[in-house]
Amino acid sequence: EAACGELRRVLEEKPALEAAWLAYGDVLVELRRFTDARFAFEQARRLDPQRQRIEAATATLAGSDYRASEGMFREILKSDASHLGALAGLAAVAIRAGNTRDAERLLAHARVRSAHHPLVRRAWGHALLAAERLAEAEAVFRELLLLEPENPQNWAALGSVQIRLLRRRRRWRRTRRRRASIPRRPASGSPSATSTRRWGGARSARRPTGNACGWIRSTRKPIGASRT
């Protein structure tokens, strides 16, 4: 609350300070004041000097022209090396290419400027999803829906995570059922297991006793019989 009050005083004196609006939005998210945080981040977006360029690059990315959008995001970073939209956009391109480590590095740089900005959080959620860290991704998108409840991208992303979680649970249940259907072997210290290992199976374990008795009967002769 103290940080929130301090940032309000700064913004009263300098309402056109984009960095202060970003910091204010982060504090409000941590206080779970999502409606106020949404307003703060929107103010920061309106004050962004790269707003038109980032919107054009984002539209190019949405059109699946990844190479062109990557070039546009990189041009923006030449003017502002920590621009949230450009870093998040490059992270999205990296995720599409399967380079989740590059995406995580870019987003770590972006979070220094704003840890809870919707662009950064959404890209982070997709990075977690690509890395199959589904529970973490689900938590990120659920929080995004509190911040942007009307954004269809957040709903689509959460749905994708939940479908994958459902498939994972189904696979786990099938595996559990298969394991339960496999007969259990005797404990390693039981007499049956010991004799089975010693003679190569239950049938062969009984065979030596029967053969030995037969050999004794075949060699037994009446008392007093002459030797040949």
Short mmCIF file of C-alpha atoms in Angstrom, two decimals:
data_model
loop_
_atom_site.label_atom_id
_atom_site.label_comp_id
_atom_site.label_asym_id
_atom_site.label_seq_id
_atom_site.Cartn_x
_atom_site.Cartn_y
_atom_site.Cartn_z
CA GLU A 1 0.00 0.00 0.00
CA ALA A 2 2.86 2.39 0.73
CA ALA A 3 4.36 1.82 -2.72
CA CYS A 4 0.94 2.31 -4.26
CA GLY A 5 0.52 5.66 -2.54
CA GLU A 6 3.99 6.80 -3.56
CA LEU A 7 3.37 5.93 -7.22
CA ARG A 8 0.04 7.79 -7.15
CA ARG A 9 1.85 10.92 -5.97
CA VAL A 10 4.42 10.54 -8.76
CA LEU A 11 1.68 10.14 -11.36
CA GLU A 12 -0.16 13.19 -10.04
CA GLU A 13 2.98 15.21 -10.69
CA LYS A 14 3.97 13.46 -13.93
CA PRO A 15 0.90 11.82 -15.51
CA ALA A 16 2.70 11.25 -18.81
CA LEU A 17 5.41 9.05 -17.26
CA GLU A 18 5.00 5.64 -18.89
CA ALA A 19 7.40 3.83 -16.51
CA ALA A 20 5.41 5.03 -13.48
CA TRP A 21 2.17 3.64 -14.95
CA LEU A 22 3.85 0.27 -15.55
CA ALA A 23 5.17 0.16 -11.98
CA TYR A 24 1.77 1.23 -10.67
CA GLY A 25 0.09 -1.58 -12.63
CA ASP A 26 2.49 -4.15 -11.18
CA VAL A 27 1.79 -3.02 -7.61
CA LEU A 28 -1.97 -3.10 -8.19
CA VAL A 29 -1.80 -6.68 -9.54
CA GLU A 30 0.09 -7.75 -6.42
CA LEU A 31 -2.66 -6.11 -4.36
CA ARG A 32 -5.25 -8.09 -6.43
CA ARG A 33 -6.80 -4.83 -7.66
CA PHE A 34 -7.10 -6.06 -11.23
CA THR A 35 -9.52 -3.45 -12.56
CA ASP A 36 -7.26 -0.59 -11.45
CA ALA A 37 -4.22 -2.46 -12.78
CA ARG A 38 -5.88 -2.84 -16.18
CA PHE A 39 -6.43 0.91 -16.30
CA ALA A 40 -2.78 1.58 -15.38
CA PHE A 41 -1.43 -0.72 -18.08
CA GLU A 42 -3.79 0.84 -20.64
CA GLN A 43 -2.45 4.27 -19.72
CA ALA A 44 1.09 3.01 -20.25
CA ARG A 45 0.11 1.62 -23.66
CA ARG A 46 -1.34 4.96 -24.74
CA LEU A 47 1.85 6.77 -23.68
CA ASP A 48 4.13 4.32 -25.52
CA PRO A 49 6.07 6.26 -28.22
CA GLN A 50 6.42 2.99 -30.18
CA ARG A 51 2.69 2.26 -30.03
CA GLN A 52 1.96 2.35 -33.77
CA ARG A 53 5.01 0.31 -34.68
CA ILE A 54 4.31 -2.34 -32.05
CA GLU A 55 0.70 -2.65 -33.17
CA ALA A 56 1.82 -3.14 -36.78
CA ALA A 57 4.39 -5.76 -35.76
CA THR A 58 1.85 -7.57 -33.57
CA ALA A 59 -0.65 -7.64 -36.46
CA THR A 60 2.05 -9.09 -38.72
CA LEU A 61 2.77 -11.78 -36.12
CA ALA A 62 -0.93 -12.59 -35.86
CA GLY A 63 -0.91 -13.07 -39.64
CA SER A 64 1.73 -15.81 -39.21
CA ASP A 65 4.45 -13.83 -41.02
CA TYR A 66 7.05 -14.66 -38.39
CA ARG A 67 10.13 -13.53 -40.26
CA ALA A 68 8.72 -10.10 -41.06
CA SER A 69 7.37 -9.60 -37.54
CA GLU A 70 10.73 -10.60 -36.04
CA GLY A 71 12.45 -7.91 -38.11
CA MET A 72 9.91 -5.31 -37.02
CA PHE A 73 10.31 -6.19 -33.33
CA ARG A 74 14.09 -6.01 -33.63
CA GLU A 75 13.88 -2.56 -35.20
CA ILE A 76 11.82 -1.36 -32.24
CA LEU A 77 14.43 -2.72 -29.82
CA LYS A 78 17.05 -0.59 -31.54
CA SER A 79 15.15 2.45 -30.27
CA ASP A 80 14.16 0.97 -26.90
CA ALA A 81 16.17 -2.07 -25.78
CA SER A 82 13.70 -3.00 -23.03
CA HIS A 83 10.43 -2.41 -24.86
CA LEU A 84 7.86 -4.81 -23.42
CA GLY A 85 5.88 -5.34 -26.60
CA ALA A 86 8.95 -5.98 -28.72
CA LEU A 87 10.49 -8.40 -26.22
CA ALA A 88 7.21 -10.26 -25.81
CA GLY A 89 6.77 -10.36 -29.58
CA LEU A 90 10.24 -11.82 -30.12
CA ALA A 91 9.52 -14.35 -27.39
CA ALA A 92 6.37 -15.39 -29.25
CA VAL A 93 8.40 -15.86 -32.45
CA ALA A 94 10.96 -17.93 -30.54
CA ILE A 95 8.23 -20.14 -29.06
CA ARG A 96 6.82 -20.74 -32.56
CA ALA A 97 10.29 -21.84 -33.65
CA GLY A 98 10.63 -24.17 -30.64
CA ASN A 99 13.29 -22.04 -28.92
CA THR A 100 11.77 -21.86 -25.47
CA ARG A 101 15.09 -21.00 -23.83
CA ASP A 102 15.43 -17.90 -26.01
CA ALA A 103 11.84 -16.98 -25.14
CA GLU A 104 12.52 -17.32 -21.42
CA ARG A 105 15.63 -15.15 -21.71
CA LEU A 106 13.73 -12.42 -23.56
CA LEU A 107 10.88 -12.47 -21.06
CA ALA A 108 13.25 -12.34 -18.09
CA HIS A 109 14.59 -9.11 -19.59
CA ALA A 110 11.04 -7.79 -20.09
CA ARG A 111 9.99 -8.60 -16.50
CA VAL A 112 12.62 -6.19 -15.21
CA ARG A 113 10.49 -3.39 -16.65
CA SER A 114 7.10 -4.87 -15.75
CA ALA A 115 6.53 -8.26 -14.16
CA HIS A 116 2.74 -8.35 -14.56
CA HIS A 117 2.10 -6.61 -17.86
CA PRO A 118 -0.44 -8.61 -19.90
CA LEU A 119 1.84 -8.95 -22.93
CA VAL A 120 4.66 -10.30 -20.80
CA ARG A 121 2.44 -12.65 -18.77
CA ARG A 122 0.70 -14.02 -21.85
CA ALA A 123 4.00 -14.74 -23.59
CA TRP A 124 5.30 -16.34 -20.39
CA GLY A 125 2.22 -18.55 -20.20
CA HIS A 126 2.81 -19.74 -23.77
CA ALA A 127 6.46 -20.44 -22.97
CA LEU A 128 5.37 -22.61 -20.03
CA LEU A 129 2.83 -24.35 -22.24
CA ALA A 130 5.50 -25.10 -24.87
CA ALA A 131 7.72 -26.55 -22.13
CA GLU A 132 4.83 -28.79 -20.93
CA ARG A 133 4.78 -27.03 -17.55
CA LEU A 134 1.02 -27.18 -17.68
CA ALA A 135 0.06 -26.46 -14.07
CA GLU A 136 2.16 -23.28 -14.08
CA ALA A 137 0.77 -22.22 -17.44
CA GLU A 138 -2.78 -22.72 -16.20
CA ALA A 139 -2.11 -20.47 -13.18
CA VAL A 140 -0.70 -17.73 -15.44
CA PHE A 141 -3.68 -17.72 -17.80
CA ARG A 142 -6.17 -17.80 -14.93
CA GLU A 143 -4.54 -14.69 -13.48
CA LEU A 144 -4.61 -13.06 -16.92
CA LEU A 145 -8.34 -13.62 -17.09
CA LEU A 146 -8.71 -11.64 -13.87
CA LEU A 147 -6.74 -8.82 -15.48
CA GLU A 148 -8.26 -9.11 -18.98
CA PRO A 149 -11.52 -11.06 -18.69
CA GLU A 150 -12.71 -10.06 -22.17
CA ASN A 151 -9.55 -10.96 -24.07
CA PRO A 152 -10.28 -14.04 -26.26
CA GLN A 153 -6.57 -14.91 -26.43
CA ASN A 154 -6.55 -15.65 -22.72
CA TRP A 155 -9.62 -17.89 -22.93
CA ALA A 156 -8.19 -19.79 -25.91
CA ALA A 157 -4.86 -20.29 -24.15
CA LEU A 158 -6.50 -21.52 -20.96
CA GLY A 159 -8.63 -23.93 -22.98
CA SER A 160 -5.53 -25.31 -24.71
CA VAL A 161 -3.83 -25.88 -21.35
CA GLN A 162 -6.87 -27.64 -19.90
CA ILE A 163 -7.17 -29.95 -22.93
CA ARG A 164 -3.56 -31.00 -22.49
CA LEU A 165 -4.06 -31.53 -18.77
CA LEU A 166 -7.09 -33.70 -19.48
CA ARG A 167 -5.14 -35.81 -21.96
CA ARG A 168 -2.31 -36.19 -19.46
CA ARG A 169 -4.74 -37.37 -16.74
CA ARG A 170 -6.30 -39.87 -19.13
CA ARG A 171 -2.89 -41.28 -20.05
CA TRP A 172 -2.02 -41.57 -16.36
CA ARG A 173 -5.27 -43.41 -15.62
CA ARG A 174 -4.72 -45.85 -18.51
CA THR A 175 -1.19 -46.53 -17.32
CA ARG A 176 -2.45 -47.10 -13.78
CA ARG A 177 -5.11 -49.56 -14.98
CA ARG A 178 -2.58 -51.49 -17.07
CA ARG A 179 -0.22 -51.79 -14.14
CA ALA A 180 -3.06 -52.96 -11.88
CA SER A 181 -3.97 -55.72 -14.38
CA ILE A 182 -0.46 -57.23 -14.39
CA PRO A 183 -0.24 -60.24 -11.98
CA ARG A 184 2.06 -59.65 -9.09
CA ARG A 185 5.16 -61.82 -8.83
CA PRO A 186 6.02 -63.65 -5.58
CA ALA A 187 8.13 -61.74 -3.13
CA SER A 188 11.85 -62.27 -3.62
CA GLY A 189 12.28 -63.96 -0.23
CA SER A 190 9.40 -66.47 -0.47
CA PRO A 191 10.18 -70.25 -0.76
CA SER A 192 8.31 -70.56 -4.06
CA ALA A 193 10.29 -67.73 -5.60
CA THR A 194 13.56 -69.27 -4.36
CA SER A 195 12.80 -72.72 -5.76
CA THR A 196 11.56 -71.24 -9.02
CA ARG A 197 14.78 -69.29 -9.52
CA ARG A 198 16.91 -72.31 -8.52
CA TRP A 199 15.35 -74.81 -10.90
CA GLY A 200 14.16 -72.51 -13.67
CA GLY A 201 10.40 -72.70 -13.05
CA ALA A 202 7.67 -74.35 -11.02
CA ARG A 203 7.54 -77.53 -13.14
CA SER A 204 11.28 -78.07 -13.25
CA ALA A 205 11.44 -77.46 -9.50
CA ARG A 206 9.38 -80.63 -8.92
CA ARG A 207 11.13 -82.72 -11.59
CA PRO A 208 14.45 -83.64 -9.84
CA THR A 209 12.67 -85.38 -6.94
CA GLY A 210 10.55 -87.55 -9.23
CA ASN A 211 13.49 -88.54 -11.45
CA ALA A 212 15.67 -89.44 -8.48
CA CYS A 213 12.99 -91.76 -7.07
CA GLY A 214 12.57 -93.43 -10.43
CA TRP A 215 16.31 -94.05 -10.73
CA ILE A 216 16.37 -95.65 -7.29
CA ARG A 217 13.46 -97.97 -8.20
CA SER A 218 15.07 -98.98 -11.52
CA THR A 219 18.37 -99.95 -9.88
CA ARG A 220 16.81 -101.78 -6.93
CA LYS A 221 17.17 -105.63 -7.17
CA PRO A 222 15.77 -108.43 -5.05
CA ILE A 223 17.99 -109.54 -2.19
CA GLY A 224 20.10 -112.41 -3.19
CA ALA A 225 19.84 -111.87 -6.97
CA SER A 226 22.98 -112.73 -8.87
CA ARG A 227 24.96 -110.05 -10.60
CA THR A 228 25.28 -110.14 -14.38
#
